[in-house]
Amino acid sequence: MPSKSAGREVVDLTSLAQQRRDALPEPTTFNLFDVEFTLPPIKSLPFELQERVGDLDNTVEVLKDLLGRDKVQQMYAAGFTFGDLELIAQEWQRRSGVEPGESQASAAS
């Protein structure tokens, strides 16, 4: 409900934000070359991390933050390639409800 603060309207978005959070899909568990890992919906990530998700140069660091260094080491040992990282990113976006090319940190997210 809008309220007045010093003569201007303030719109409280808390309940709408909570509704959107509640509607997010469940985390997705992936398996690639016998390495199993679970990623949360992209739109559930903290804003600071979302800013880095859209840049493939940051993919390994984002995976380390989300999965831990040990899991990323398993990915290295399994021989993951840059193409594999692209596939992970594409499937993660698709299963998170993010359209290809959509900025994960955009206001429309």
Tab-separated table of N, CA and C in Angstrom:
chain	number	residue	atom	x	y	z
A	1	MET	N	0.840	-1.176	0.000
A	1	MET	CA	0.000	0.000	0.000
A	1	MET	C	0.883	1.238	0.000
A	2	PRO	N	0.641	2.161	-0.884
A	2	PRO	CA	1.441	3.380	-0.923
A	2	PRO	C	1.274	4.176	0.356
A	3	SER	N	2.347	4.819	0.775
A	3	SER	CA	2.291	5.706	1.925
A	3	SER	C	2.917	7.032	1.530
A	4	LYS	N	2.719	8.023	2.373
A	4	LYS	CA	3.280	9.346	2.109
A	4	LYS	C	4.497	9.542	3.012
A	5	SER	N	5.562	10.045	2.439
A	5	SER	CA	6.758	10.359	3.195
A	5	SER	C	7.249	11.717	2.729
A	6	ALA	N	7.182	12.689	3.606
A	6	ALA	CA	7.605	14.062	3.299
A	6	ALA	C	6.940	14.568	2.020
A	7	GLY	N	5.638	14.297	1.881
A	7	GLY	CA	4.889	14.820	0.747
A	7	GLY	C	5.022	14.028	-0.540
A	8	ARG	N	5.737	12.925	-0.540
A	8	ARG	CA	5.847	12.112	-1.745
A	8	ARG	C	5.373	10.694	-1.458
A	9	GLU	N	4.920	10.039	-2.485
A	9	GLU	CA	4.415	8.680	-2.337
A	9	GLU	C	5.573	7.682	-2.280
A	10	VAL	N	5.479	6.730	-1.366
A	10	VAL	CA	6.455	5.654	-1.257
A	10	VAL	C	5.708	4.342	-1.501
A	11	VAL	N	6.160	3.589	-2.481
A	11	VAL	CA	5.529	2.312	-2.815
A	11	VAL	C	6.356	1.193	-2.187
A	12	ASP	N	5.739	0.440	-1.310
A	12	ASP	CA	6.415	-0.669	-0.649
A	12	ASP	C	6.316	-1.902	-1.550
A	13	LEU	N	7.448	-2.383	-2.031
A	13	LEU	CA	7.494	-3.520	-2.946
A	13	LEU	C	7.773	-4.845	-2.244
A	14	THR	N	7.846	-4.837	-0.930
A	14	THR	CA	8.252	-6.020	-0.186
A	14	THR	C	7.365	-7.228	-0.476
A	15	SER	N	6.057	-7.065	-0.430
A	15	SER	CA	5.179	-8.222	-0.644
A	15	SER	C	5.255	-8.708	-2.092
A	16	LEU	N	5.363	-7.789	-3.047
A	16	LEU	CA	5.508	-8.205	-4.449
A	16	LEU	C	6.824	-8.942	-4.674
A	17	ALA	N	7.891	-8.457	-4.072
A	17	ALA	CA	9.184	-9.130	-4.198
A	17	ALA	C	9.114	-10.534	-3.606
A	18	GLN	N	8.449	-10.668	-2.456
A	18	GLN	CA	8.333	-11.977	-1.825
A	18	GLN	C	7.517	-12.932	-2.693
A	19	GLN	N	6.452	-12.434	-3.323
A	19	GLN	CA	5.652	-13.262	-4.227
A	19	GLN	C	6.505	-13.768	-5.387
A	20	ARG	N	7.332	-12.906	-5.958
A	20	ARG	CA	8.205	-13.315	-7.063
A	20	ARG	C	9.221	-14.349	-6.595
A	21	ARG	N	9.768	-14.134	-5.418
A	21	ARG	CA	10.735	-15.094	-4.888
A	21	ARG	C	10.073	-16.448	-4.655
A	22	ASP	N	8.864	-16.419	-4.117
A	22	ASP	CA	8.143	-17.676	-3.855
A	22	ASP	C	7.803	-18.422	-5.140
A	23	ALA	N	7.670	-17.697	-6.250
A	23	ALA	CA	7.289	-18.307	-7.526
A	23	ALA	C	8.479	-18.840	-8.325
A	24	LEU	N	9.695	-18.623	-7.836
A	24	LEU	CA	10.879	-19.091	-8.565
A	24	LEU	C	10.899	-20.612	-8.634
A	25	PRO	N	11.477	-21.159	-9.711
A	25	PRO	CA	11.595	-22.623	-9.793
A	25	PRO	C	12.558	-23.149	-8.730
A	26	GLU	N	12.487	-24.427	-8.493
A	26	GLU	CA	13.404	-25.079	-7.558
A	26	GLU	C	14.802	-25.117	-8.172
A	27	PRO	N	15.832	-25.262	-7.347
A	27	PRO	CA	17.182	-25.451	-7.897
A	27	PRO	C	17.208	-26.675	-8.821
A	28	THR	N	18.093	-26.639	-9.802
A	28	THR	CA	18.201	-27.722	-10.778
A	28	THR	C	19.508	-28.472	-10.566
A	29	THR	N	19.416	-29.793	-10.536
A	29	THR	CA	20.610	-30.625	-10.449
A	29	THR	C	20.974	-31.092	-11.850
A	30	PHE	N	22.211	-30.848	-12.218
A	30	PHE	CA	22.735	-31.224	-13.529
A	30	PHE	C	23.764	-32.334	-13.349
A	31	ASN	N	23.965	-33.118	-14.409
A	31	ASN	CA	25.024	-34.113	-14.436
A	31	ASN	C	25.713	-34.005	-15.783
A	32	LEU	N	27.011	-33.791	-15.751
A	32	LEU	CA	27.797	-33.712	-16.979
A	32	LEU	C	29.084	-34.486	-16.746
A	33	PHE	N	29.289	-35.514	-17.534
A	33	PHE	CA	30.475	-36.363	-17.418
A	33	PHE	C	30.672	-36.863	-15.989
A	34	ASP	N	29.564	-37.325	-15.404
A	34	ASP	CA	29.553	-37.901	-14.052
A	34	ASP	C	29.891	-36.909	-12.943
A	35	VAL	N	29.837	-35.628	-13.239
A	35	VAL	CA	29.970	-34.603	-12.206
A	35	VAL	C	28.573	-34.038	-11.984
A	36	GLU	N	28.040	-34.236	-10.787
A	36	GLU	CA	26.695	-33.763	-10.457
A	36	GLU	C	26.807	-32.476	-9.644
A	37	PHE	N	25.995	-31.487	-10.014
A	37	PHE	CA	26.008	-30.209	-9.316
A	37	PHE	C	24.630	-29.578	-9.400
A	38	THR	N	24.303	-28.786	-8.390
A	38	THR	CA	22.989	-28.156	-8.290
A	38	THR	C	23.160	-26.642	-8.311
A	39	LEU	N	22.385	-26.001	-9.197
A	39	LEU	CA	22.417	-24.544	-9.325
A	39	LEU	C	21.043	-23.970	-8.994
A	40	PRO	N	21.024	-22.892	-8.232
A	40	PRO	CA	19.746	-22.247	-7.897
A	40	PRO	C	19.232	-21.467	-9.099
A	41	PRO	N	17.953	-21.096	-9.103
A	41	PRO	CA	17.458	-20.240	-10.180
A	41	PRO	C	18.279	-18.940	-10.213
A	42	ILE	N	18.648	-18.506	-11.401
A	42	ILE	CA	19.482	-17.313	-11.550
A	42	ILE	C	18.869	-16.114	-10.842
A	43	LYS	N	17.558	-15.962	-10.946
A	43	LYS	CA	16.911	-14.788	-10.356
A	43	LYS	C	16.869	-14.832	-8.833
A	44	SER	N	17.307	-15.944	-8.224
A	44	SER	CA	17.361	-16.023	-6.762
A	44	SER	C	18.731	-15.623	-6.225
A	45	LEU	N	19.688	-15.410	-7.120
A	45	LEU	CA	21.041	-15.066	-6.691
A	45	LEU	C	21.089	-13.666	-6.090
A	46	PRO	N	21.970	-13.457	-5.131
A	46	PRO	CA	22.167	-12.092	-4.634
A	46	PRO	C	22.572	-11.176	-5.788
A	47	PHE	N	22.159	-9.943	-5.735
A	47	PHE	CA	22.372	-8.986	-6.819
A	47	PHE	C	23.838	-8.907	-7.227
A	48	GLU	N	24.742	-8.877	-6.254
A	48	GLU	CA	26.171	-8.778	-6.550
A	48	GLU	C	26.630	-9.934	-7.436
A	49	LEU	N	26.137	-11.126	-7.162
A	49	LEU	CA	26.521	-12.294	-7.938
A	49	LEU	C	25.853	-12.284	-9.307
A	50	GLN	N	24.613	-11.825	-9.390
A	50	GLN	CA	23.907	-11.764	-10.667
A	50	GLN	C	24.632	-10.888	-11.660
A	51	GLU	N	25.239	-9.811	-11.188
A	51	GLU	CA	25.966	-8.922	-12.091
A	51	GLU	C	27.083	-9.660	-12.815
A	52	ARG	N	27.648	-10.674	-12.166
A	52	ARG	CA	28.763	-11.417	-12.752
A	52	ARG	C	28.319	-12.591	-13.603
A	53	VAL	N	27.095	-13.064	-13.432
A	53	VAL	CA	26.626	-14.262	-14.133
A	53	VAL	C	26.603	-14.079	-15.646
A	54	GLY	N	26.217	-12.909	-16.130
A	54	GLY	CA	26.067	-12.696	-17.563
A	54	GLY	C	27.358	-12.632	-18.341
A	55	ASP	N	28.504	-12.580	-17.675
A	55	ASP	CA	29.789	-12.441	-18.333
A	55	ASP	C	30.508	-13.787	-18.295
A	56	LEU	N	30.700	-14.411	-19.470
A	56	LEU	CA	31.332	-15.730	-19.511
A	56	LEU	C	32.740	-15.706	-18.926
A	57	ASP	N	33.397	-14.549	-18.912
A	57	ASP	CA	34.723	-14.451	-18.309
A	57	ASP	C	34.663	-14.737	-16.812
A	58	ASN	N	33.501	-14.565	-16.208
A	58	ASN	CA	33.334	-14.766	-14.765
A	58	ASN	C	32.771	-16.137	-14.416
A	59	THR	N	32.494	-16.973	-15.408
A	59	THR	CA	31.775	-18.230	-15.175
A	59	THR	C	32.443	-19.100	-14.118
A	60	VAL	N	33.748	-19.294	-14.227
A	60	VAL	CA	34.430	-20.180	-13.279
A	60	VAL	C	34.357	-19.610	-11.863
A	61	GLU	N	34.556	-18.299	-11.727
A	61	GLU	CA	34.487	-17.687	-10.400
A	61	GLU	C	33.073	-17.785	-9.813
A	62	VAL	N	32.055	-17.600	-10.656
A	62	VAL	CA	30.671	-17.723	-10.187
A	62	VAL	C	30.407	-19.165	-9.747
A	63	LEU	N	30.873	-20.139	-10.536
A	63	LEU	CA	30.682	-21.540	-10.154
A	63	LEU	C	31.407	-21.851	-8.850
A	64	LYS	N	32.598	-21.291	-8.664
A	64	LYS	CA	33.311	-21.499	-7.393
A	64	LYS	C	32.506	-20.944	-6.227
A	65	ASP	N	31.906	-19.759	-6.425
A	65	ASP	CA	31.093	-19.158	-5.361
A	65	ASP	C	29.871	-20.016	-5.048
A	66	LEU	N	29.227	-20.549	-6.086
A	66	LEU	CA	27.991	-21.303	-5.892
A	66	LEU	C	28.222	-22.758	-5.489
A	67	LEU	N	29.245	-23.387	-6.070
A	67	LEU	CA	29.436	-24.825	-5.892
A	67	LEU	C	30.609	-25.182	-4.981
A	68	GLY	N	31.501	-24.243	-4.799
A	68	GLY	CA	32.706	-24.509	-4.017
A	68	GLY	C	33.862	-24.938	-4.904
A	69	ARG	N	35.057	-24.689	-4.412
A	69	ARG	CA	36.273	-24.989	-5.193
A	69	ARG	C	36.420	-26.481	-5.480
A	70	ASP	N	36.035	-27.341	-4.535
A	70	ASP	CA	36.180	-28.791	-4.742
A	70	ASP	C	35.367	-29.260	-5.941
A	71	LYS	N	34.128	-28.768	-6.079
A	71	LYS	CA	33.286	-29.179	-7.202
A	71	LYS	C	33.868	-28.675	-8.517
A	72	VAL	N	34.378	-27.455	-8.519
A	72	VAL	CA	34.999	-26.919	-9.738
A	72	VAL	C	36.247	-27.735	-10.082
A	73	GLN	N	36.980	-28.177	-9.082
A	73	GLN	CA	38.142	-29.041	-9.340
A	73	GLN	C	37.708	-30.359	-9.978
A	74	GLN	N	36.537	-30.890	-9.562
A	74	GLN	CA	35.997	-32.098	-10.201
A	74	GLN	C	35.689	-31.827	-11.670
A	75	MET	N	35.177	-30.638	-11.950
A	75	MET	CA	34.870	-30.261	-13.331
A	75	MET	C	36.155	-30.197	-14.165
A	76	TYR	N	37.218	-29.612	-13.581
A	76	TYR	CA	38.511	-29.579	-14.272
A	76	TYR	C	38.974	-31.003	-14.558
A	77	ALA	N	38.914	-31.868	-13.540
A	77	ALA	CA	39.385	-33.248	-13.671
A	77	ALA	C	38.584	-34.031	-14.710
A	78	ALA	N	37.297	-33.685	-14.855
A	78	ALA	CA	36.441	-34.369	-15.830
A	78	ALA	C	36.688	-33.862	-17.252
A	79	GLY	N	37.493	-32.814	-17.382
A	79	GLY	CA	37.825	-32.304	-18.713
A	79	GLY	C	36.797	-31.355	-19.302
A	80	PHE	N	36.044	-30.663	-18.445
A	80	PHE	CA	35.064	-29.703	-18.966
A	80	PHE	C	35.773	-28.707	-19.884
A	81	THR	N	35.078	-28.337	-20.961
A	81	THR	CA	35.598	-27.374	-21.930
A	81	THR	C	34.805	-26.073	-21.842
A	82	PHE	N	35.280	-25.060	-22.555
A	82	PHE	CA	34.552	-23.802	-22.629
A	82	PHE	C	33.160	-24.045	-23.210
A	83	GLY	N	33.058	-24.924	-24.211
A	83	GLY	CA	31.756	-25.272	-24.796
A	83	GLY	C	30.832	-25.900	-23.770
A	84	ASP	N	31.389	-26.700	-22.869
A	84	ASP	CA	30.584	-27.292	-21.793
A	84	ASP	C	30.056	-26.210	-20.862
A	85	LEU	N	30.906	-25.217	-20.559
A	85	LEU	CA	30.468	-24.106	-19.715
A	85	LEU	C	29.341	-23.329	-20.385
A	86	GLU	N	29.441	-23.145	-21.699
A	86	GLU	CA	28.359	-22.480	-22.440
A	86	GLU	C	27.063	-23.267	-22.328
A	87	LEU	N	27.153	-24.596	-22.476
A	87	LEU	CA	25.971	-25.453	-22.359
A	87	LEU	C	25.364	-25.347	-20.964
A	88	ILE	N	26.204	-25.393	-19.942
A	88	ILE	CA	25.713	-25.250	-18.569
A	88	ILE	C	24.985	-23.921	-18.432
A	89	ALA	N	25.606	-22.841	-18.904
A	89	ALA	CA	25.000	-21.511	-18.795
A	89	ALA	C	23.662	-21.447	-19.517
A	90	GLN	N	23.601	-22.010	-20.717
A	90	GLN	CA	22.351	-21.981	-21.494
A	90	GLN	C	21.243	-22.753	-20.798
A	91	GLU	N	21.557	-23.946	-20.319
A	91	GLU	CA	20.543	-24.767	-19.645
A	91	GLU	C	20.128	-24.151	-18.312
A	92	TRP	N	21.089	-23.578	-17.615
A	92	TRP	CA	20.801	-22.922	-16.342
A	92	TRP	C	19.862	-21.749	-16.566
A	93	GLN	N	20.129	-20.943	-17.604
A	93	GLN	CA	19.247	-19.827	-17.927
A	93	GLN	C	17.851	-20.334	-18.280
A	94	ARG	N	17.797	-21.332	-19.154
A	94	ARG	CA	16.497	-21.857	-19.600
A	94	ARG	C	15.678	-22.384	-18.428
A	95	ARG	N	16.306	-23.139	-17.559
A	95	ARG	CA	15.588	-23.733	-16.425
A	95	ARG	C	15.312	-22.726	-15.317
A	96	SER	N	15.953	-21.549	-15.405
A	96	SER	CA	15.704	-20.478	-14.442
A	96	SER	C	14.644	-19.502	-14.928
A	97	GLY	N	14.157	-19.690	-16.153
A	97	GLY	CA	13.157	-18.783	-16.699
A	97	GLY	C	13.740	-17.504	-17.255
A	98	VAL	N	15.041	-17.516	-17.574
A	98	VAL	CA	15.704	-16.351	-18.156
A	98	VAL	C	15.815	-16.579	-19.652
A	99	GLU	N	15.346	-15.612	-20.432
A	99	GLU	CA	15.420	-15.717	-21.883
A	99	GLU	C	16.859	-15.513	-22.348
A	100	PRO	N	17.286	-16.232	-23.402
A	100	PRO	CA	18.634	-15.999	-23.925
A	100	PRO	C	18.829	-14.522	-24.264
A	101	GLY	N	19.943	-13.968	-23.815
A	101	GLY	CA	20.239	-12.565	-24.082
A	101	GLY	C	19.659	-11.607	-23.053
A	102	GLU	N	18.750	-12.081	-22.199
A	102	GLU	CA	18.165	-11.226	-21.167
A	102	GLU	C	19.213	-10.994	-20.090
A	103	SER	N	19.352	-9.766	-19.690
A	103	SER	CA	20.290	-9.437	-18.623
A	103	SER	C	19.743	-9.980	-17.318
A	104	GLN	N	20.573	-10.790	-16.627
A	104	GLN	CA	20.123	-11.386	-15.374
A	104	GLN	C	19.876	-10.340	-14.302
A	105	ALA	N	20.528	-9.200	-14.416
A	105	ALA	CA	20.382	-8.158	-13.391
A	105	ALA	C	19.501	-7.024	-13.864
A	106	SER	N	18.723	-7.254	-14.926
A	106	SER	CA	17.887	-6.178	-15.455
A	106	SER	C	16.704	-5.900	-14.535
A	107	ALA	N	16.142	-4.735	-14.686
A	107	ALA	CA	14.998	-4.352	-13.864
A	107	ALA	C	13.802	-5.233	-14.140
A	108	ALA	N	13.731	-5.832	-15.338
A	108	ALA	CA	12.593	-6.682	-15.683
A	108	ALA	C	12.711	-8.069	-15.086
A	109	SER	N	13.867	-8.396	-14.542
A	109	SER	CA	14.092	-9.737	-13.996
A	109	SER	C	13.222	-10.010	-12.803
